[in-house]
């Protein structure tokens, strides 16, 4: 039985005070970690404070991106070693906004996944098709390629420690959600790809989230599907009440 994981992606929203108030407000209201994994992926600037606030609670803190190198002359970047040192548990890798606006390639995604794992940080690896690709019938091919590239060179053991987020690009921040059946079908296809690469046990254990306009009104339907193990949520994760509702559905 796979435990659902509900991850908030705050993107470039919230001031420091708003972020602190949010975590203060939810940290003692999180359902048991035996039932659901609750994660808040916050702007990097706030991570040490939020990790501190969430210590000894059921809430985990994640980053939204990182570099794959340990250290070096990479102005403005944050390394896996830095995230590990402040005890960040998760990092989103290869979000479509990073791929689109910051030219993140599949090769960079693969390096980041490996770097996160080698620092004990769980990568939430994003994949998903554009509307054009969906309409042309290329969804399965697109996500299969992204997943294969992201996982290239990982061992079966390592694959157990990653989370995949299937996020159709046309559904992110648009209010358009894939139907639960469509999302379930693509998550099932991703699981098949993992099975081809790593065998049945790895495929059965890996958690695959859906992301794209998830909200309290549609999360139960999505999570009722066999292949969907949680959600990566942008807009609806920004308000305390709505994020807590999402967790309750988990
Ligand atoms: C996201 O940022 O990954 C996302 C799915 O955003 P939204 O929930 O706003 O569509």
GROMACS .gro file of C-alpha atoms and ligand atoms in nm:
model
  260
    1UNK     CA    1   0.000   0.000   0.000
    2UNK     CA    2   0.157   0.332  -0.104
    3UNK     CA    3   0.120   0.625   0.133
    4UNK     CA    4  -0.015   0.942  -0.032
    5UNK     CA    5   0.211   1.243  -0.050
    6UNK     CA    6   0.057   1.590  -0.072
    7UNK     CA    7   0.318   1.851  -0.160
    8UNK     CA    8   0.262   2.225  -0.173
    9UNK     CA    9   0.455   2.413  -0.438
   10UNK     CA   10   0.450   2.776  -0.329
   11UNK     CA   11   0.650   2.890  -0.633
   12UNK     CA   12   0.748   3.259  -0.600
   13UNK     CA   13   0.464   3.348  -0.364
   14UNK     CA   14   0.454   3.462   0.000
   15UNK     CA   15   0.672   3.702   0.192
   16UNK     CA   16   0.883   3.570   0.477
   17UNK     CA   17   0.623   3.667   0.738
   18UNK     CA   18   0.343   3.505   0.540
   19UNK     CA   19   0.544   3.185   0.507
   20UNK     CA   20   0.617   3.174   0.879
   21UNK     CA   21   0.252   3.243   0.969
   22UNK     CA   22   0.137   2.967   0.737
   23UNK     CA   23   0.367   2.704   0.887
   24UNK     CA   24   0.284   2.817   1.241
   25UNK     CA   25  -0.084   2.780   1.157
   26UNK     CA   26  -0.066   2.430   1.011
   27UNK     CA   27   0.223   2.258   1.185
   28UNK     CA   28   0.018   2.106   1.467
   29UNK     CA   29  -0.280   2.024   1.248
   30UNK     CA   30  -0.112   1.789   1.004
   31UNK     CA   31  -0.263   1.440   0.986
   32UNK     CA   32  -0.036   1.162   1.109
   33UNK     CA   33   0.267   1.084   0.894
   34UNK     CA   34   0.148   0.726   0.906
   35UNK     CA   35  -0.149   0.830   0.694
   36UNK     CA   36  -0.011   1.096   0.459
   37UNK     CA   37   0.321   1.267   0.387
   38UNK     CA   38   0.272   1.645   0.406
   39UNK     CA   39   0.534   1.861   0.238
   40UNK     CA   40   0.568   2.235   0.184
   41UNK     CA   41   0.813   2.336  -0.091
   42UNK     CA   42   0.897   2.696  -0.012
   43UNK     CA   43   1.123   2.965  -0.161
   44UNK     CA   44   1.485   2.882  -0.077
   45UNK     CA   45   1.529   3.194   0.131
   46UNK     CA   46   1.285   3.069   0.395
   47UNK     CA   47   1.399   2.708   0.420
   48UNK     CA   48   1.617   2.720   0.735
   49UNK     CA   49   1.346   2.901   0.932
   50UNK     CA   50   1.069   2.673   0.811
   51UNK     CA   51   1.272   2.356   0.878
   52UNK     CA   52   1.324   2.484   1.230
   53UNK     CA   53   0.956   2.562   1.279
   54UNK     CA   54   0.849   2.223   1.145
   55UNK     CA   55   1.098   2.026   1.356
   56UNK     CA   56   0.925   1.754   1.564
   57UNK     CA   57   0.600   1.795   1.370
   58UNK     CA   58   0.449   1.583   1.091
   59UNK     CA   59   0.531   1.849   0.831
   60UNK     CA   60   0.828   1.811   0.596
   61UNK     CA   61   0.992   2.101   0.415
   62UNK     CA   62   1.114   2.093   0.057
   63UNK     CA   63   1.298   2.314  -0.189
   64UNK     CA   64   1.169   2.400  -0.537
   65UNK     CA   65   1.496   2.355  -0.722
   66UNK     CA   66   1.868   2.311  -0.670
   67UNK     CA   67   2.191   2.285  -0.868
   68UNK     CA   68   2.345   1.942  -0.920
   69UNK     CA   69   2.699   2.042  -0.820
   70UNK     CA   70   2.816   2.025  -0.459
   71UNK     CA   71   2.964   2.371  -0.473
   72UNK     CA   72   3.138   2.602  -0.718
   73UNK     CA   73   3.127   2.925  -0.913
   74UNK     CA   74   2.754   2.919  -0.992
   75UNK     CA   75   2.631   3.261  -0.887
   76UNK     CA   76   2.283   3.258  -0.741
   77UNK     CA   77   2.254   2.881  -0.716
   78UNK     CA   78   2.189   2.651  -0.419
   79UNK     CA   79   2.355   2.311  -0.390
   80UNK     CA   80   2.231   1.974  -0.260
   81UNK     CA   81   2.502   1.989   0.006
   82UNK     CA   82   2.355   2.318   0.132
   83UNK     CA   83   2.003   2.175   0.142
   84UNK     CA   84   2.121   1.864   0.324
   85UNK     CA   85   2.306   2.074   0.581
   86UNK     CA   86   1.984   2.251   0.683
   87UNK     CA   87   1.787   1.923   0.678
   88UNK     CA   88   1.559   1.985   0.386
   89UNK     CA   89   1.376   1.658   0.311
   90UNK     CA   90   1.245   1.706  -0.044
   91UNK     CA   91   1.326   1.896  -0.361
   92UNK     CA   92   1.112   1.949  -0.669
   93UNK     CA   93   1.314   1.868  -0.980
   94UNK     CA   94   1.230   1.951  -1.339
   95UNK     CA   95   0.909   2.144  -1.281
   96UNK     CA   96   0.768   2.251  -1.618
   97UNK     CA   97   0.819   2.618  -1.524
   98UNK     CA   98   1.190   2.551  -1.476
   99UNK     CA   99   1.207   2.358  -1.800
  100UNK     CA  100   1.025   2.634  -1.989
  101UNK     CA  101   1.165   2.955  -1.837
  102UNK     CA  102   1.509   2.840  -1.721
  103UNK     CA  103   1.595   2.598  -1.999
  104UNK     CA  104   1.623   2.300  -1.770
  105UNK     CA  105   1.700   1.994  -1.982
  106UNK     CA  106   1.635   1.625  -1.920
  107UNK     CA  107   2.009   1.585  -1.874
  108UNK     CA  108   2.019   1.847  -1.598
  109UNK     CA  109   1.711   1.688  -1.438
  110UNK     CA  110   1.891   1.353  -1.431
  111UNK     CA  111   2.201   1.507  -1.269
  112UNK     CA  112   1.985   1.682  -1.010
  113UNK     CA  113   1.795   1.364  -0.927
  114UNK     CA  114   2.123   1.180  -0.868
  115UNK     CA  115   2.263   1.468  -0.663
  116UNK     CA  116   1.953   1.489  -0.443
  117UNK     CA  117   1.959   1.115  -0.375
  118UNK     CA  118   2.326   1.120  -0.287
  119UNK     CA  119   2.246   1.383  -0.023
  120UNK     CA  120   1.949   1.198   0.124
  121UNK     CA  121   1.695   1.439  -0.022
  122UNK     CA  122   1.384   1.296  -0.189
  123UNK     CA  123   1.348   1.433  -0.542
  124UNK     CA  124   0.995   1.501  -0.663
  125UNK     CA  125   1.057   1.455  -1.034
  126UNK     CA  126   0.811   1.634  -1.262
  127UNK     CA  127   0.701   1.528  -1.608
  128UNK     CA  128   0.410   1.619  -1.830
  129UNK     CA  129   0.294   1.707  -2.178
  130UNK     CA  130   0.189   2.031  -2.344
  131UNK     CA  131  -0.163   2.074  -2.482
  132UNK     CA  132  -0.025   2.038  -2.833
  133UNK     CA  133   0.144   1.710  -2.746
  134UNK     CA  134  -0.175   1.581  -2.583
  135UNK     CA  135  -0.388   1.674  -2.882
  136UNK     CA  136  -0.141   1.505  -3.115
  137UNK     CA  137  -0.165   1.184  -2.908
  138UNK     CA  138   0.191   1.206  -2.779
  139UNK     CA  139   0.126   1.219  -2.405
  140UNK     CA  140   0.249   0.869  -2.322
  141UNK     CA  141   0.558   0.899  -2.538
  142UNK     CA  142   0.649   1.239  -2.390
  143UNK     CA  143   0.617   1.135  -2.025
  144UNK     CA  144   0.787   0.800  -2.086
  145UNK     CA  145   1.087   0.977  -2.239
  146UNK     CA  146   1.106   1.232  -1.958
  147UNK     CA  147   1.088   0.960  -1.694
  148UNK     CA  148   1.349   0.742  -1.867
  149UNK     CA  149   1.588   1.037  -1.898
  150UNK     CA  150   1.529   1.151  -1.540
  151UNK     CA  151   1.596   0.804  -1.400
  152UNK     CA  152   1.888   0.713  -1.629
  153UNK     CA  153   2.165   0.540  -1.437
  154UNK     CA  154   1.973   0.505  -1.109
  155UNK     CA  155   1.980   0.174  -0.926
  156UNK     CA  156   1.663  -0.014  -0.829
  157UNK     CA  157   1.733   0.082  -0.468
  158UNK     CA  158   1.760   0.451  -0.553
  159UNK     CA  159   1.437   0.450  -0.752
  160UNK     CA  160   1.246   0.352  -0.436
  161UNK     CA  161   1.340   0.687  -0.287
  162UNK     CA  162   1.203   0.912  -0.554
  163UNK     CA  163   0.856   1.054  -0.613
  164UNK     CA  164   0.729   1.124  -0.965
  165UNK     CA  165   0.481   1.406  -1.027
  166UNK     CA  166   0.276   1.379  -1.344
  167UNK     CA  167   0.179   1.735  -1.428
  168UNK     CA  168   0.017   1.803  -1.766
  169UNK     CA  169   0.145   2.150  -1.850
  170UNK     CA  170  -0.194   2.266  -1.980
  171UNK     CA  171  -0.345   2.194  -1.636
  172UNK     CA  172  -0.094   2.389  -1.427
  173UNK     CA  173  -0.237   2.711  -1.289
  174UNK     CA  174  -0.511   2.714  -1.551
  175UNK     CA  175  -0.804   2.580  -1.350
  176UNK     CA  176  -0.825   2.292  -1.603
  177UNK     CA  177  -0.773   1.956  -1.437
  178UNK     CA  178  -0.715   1.633  -1.622
  179UNK     CA  179  -1.009   1.404  -1.551
  180UNK     CA  180  -0.929   1.162  -1.273
  181UNK     CA  181  -0.947   0.877  -1.524
  182UNK     CA  182  -0.708   1.045  -1.768
  183UNK     CA  183  -0.463   1.129  -1.489
  184UNK     CA  184  -0.491   0.773  -1.360
  185UNK     CA  185  -0.418   0.632  -1.705
  186UNK     CA  186  -0.103   0.841  -1.750
  187UNK     CA  187   0.020   0.763  -1.397
  188UNK     CA  188  -0.040   0.395  -1.477
  189UNK     CA  189   0.165   0.434  -1.794
  190UNK     CA  190   0.449   0.592  -1.595
  191UNK     CA  191   0.435   0.297  -1.354
  192UNK     CA  192   0.468   0.060  -1.652
  193UNK     CA  193   0.777   0.251  -1.767
  194UNK     CA  194   0.928   0.210  -1.419
  195UNK     CA  195   0.840  -0.161  -1.429
  196UNK     CA  196   1.012  -0.206  -1.766
  197UNK     CA  197   1.323  -0.040  -1.627
  198UNK     CA  198   1.333  -0.170  -1.269
  199UNK     CA  199   1.084  -0.455  -1.230
  200UNK     CA  200   0.748  -0.504  -1.066
  201UNK     CA  201   0.844  -0.439  -0.704
  202UNK     CA  202   1.001  -0.101  -0.782
  203UNK     CA  203   0.699  -0.004  -0.992
  204UNK     CA  204   0.458  -0.102  -0.718
  205UNK     CA  205   0.648   0.092  -0.454
  206UNK     CA  206   0.718   0.416  -0.638
  207UNK     CA  207   0.480   0.701  -0.560
  208UNK     CA  208   0.333   0.894  -0.850
  209UNK     CA  209   0.150   1.219  -0.780
  210UNK     CA  210  -0.081   1.412  -1.006
  211UNK     CA  211  -0.044   1.790  -1.033
  212UNK     CA  212  -0.243   2.051  -1.224
  213UNK     CA  213  -0.519   2.262  -1.068
  214UNK     CA  214  -0.573   2.022  -0.779
  215UNK     CA  215  -0.807   2.172  -0.518
  216UNK     CA  216  -1.018   2.056  -0.225
  217UNK     CA  217  -1.312   2.001  -0.462
  218UNK     CA  218  -1.136   1.752  -0.689
  219UNK     CA  219  -0.866   1.587  -0.477
  220UNK     CA  220  -1.081   1.306  -0.344
  221UNK     CA  221  -1.176   1.192  -0.691
  222UNK     CA  222  -0.812   1.200  -0.801
  223UNK     CA  223  -0.684   1.015  -0.495
  224UNK     CA  224  -0.953   0.750  -0.527
  225UNK     CA  225  -0.775   0.628  -0.841
  226UNK     CA  226  -0.545   0.331  -0.803
  227UNK     CA  227  -0.242   0.479  -0.978
  228UNK     CA  228  -0.247   0.824  -0.816
  229UNK     CA  229  -0.053   0.844  -0.490
  230UNK     CA  230  -0.088   1.208  -0.400
  231UNK     CA  231  -0.075   1.555  -0.544
  232UNK     CA  232   0.166   1.836  -0.618
  233UNK     CA  233  -0.034   2.152  -0.566
  234UNK     CA  234   0.037   2.513  -0.655
  235UNK     CA  235  -0.249   2.763  -0.620
  236UNK     CA  236  -0.463   2.568  -0.373
  237UNK     CA  237  -0.168   2.515  -0.139
  238UNK     CA  238  -0.131   2.886  -0.066
  239UNK     CA  239  -0.416   2.916   0.185
  240UNK     CA  240  -0.402   2.739   0.518
  241UNK     CA  241  -0.758   2.615   0.509
  242UNK     CA  242  -0.735   2.478   0.160
  243UNK     CA  243  -0.398   2.306   0.218
  244UNK     CA  244  -0.533   2.139   0.534
  245UNK     CA  245  -0.836   2.019   0.339
  246UNK     CA  246  -0.607   1.867   0.076
  247UNK     CA  247  -0.415   1.685   0.350
  248UNK     CA  248  -0.734   1.554   0.504
  249UNK     CA  249  -0.822   1.394   0.171
  250UNK     CA  250  -0.486   1.216   0.166
  251LIG     C1  251   0.233   2.319  -0.972
  251LIG     O1  252   0.283   2.427  -0.949
  251LIG     O2  253   0.304   2.219  -0.977
  251LIG     C2  254   0.088   2.312  -0.995
  251LIG     C3  255   0.035   2.197  -1.023
  251LIG     O3  256   0.017   2.431  -0.985
  251LIG     P1  257  -0.143   2.445  -0.976
  251LIG     O4  258  -0.189   2.351  -0.867
  251LIG     O5  259  -0.167   2.588  -0.942
  251LIG     O6  260  -0.198   2.406  -1.109
   0.00000   0.00000   0.00000
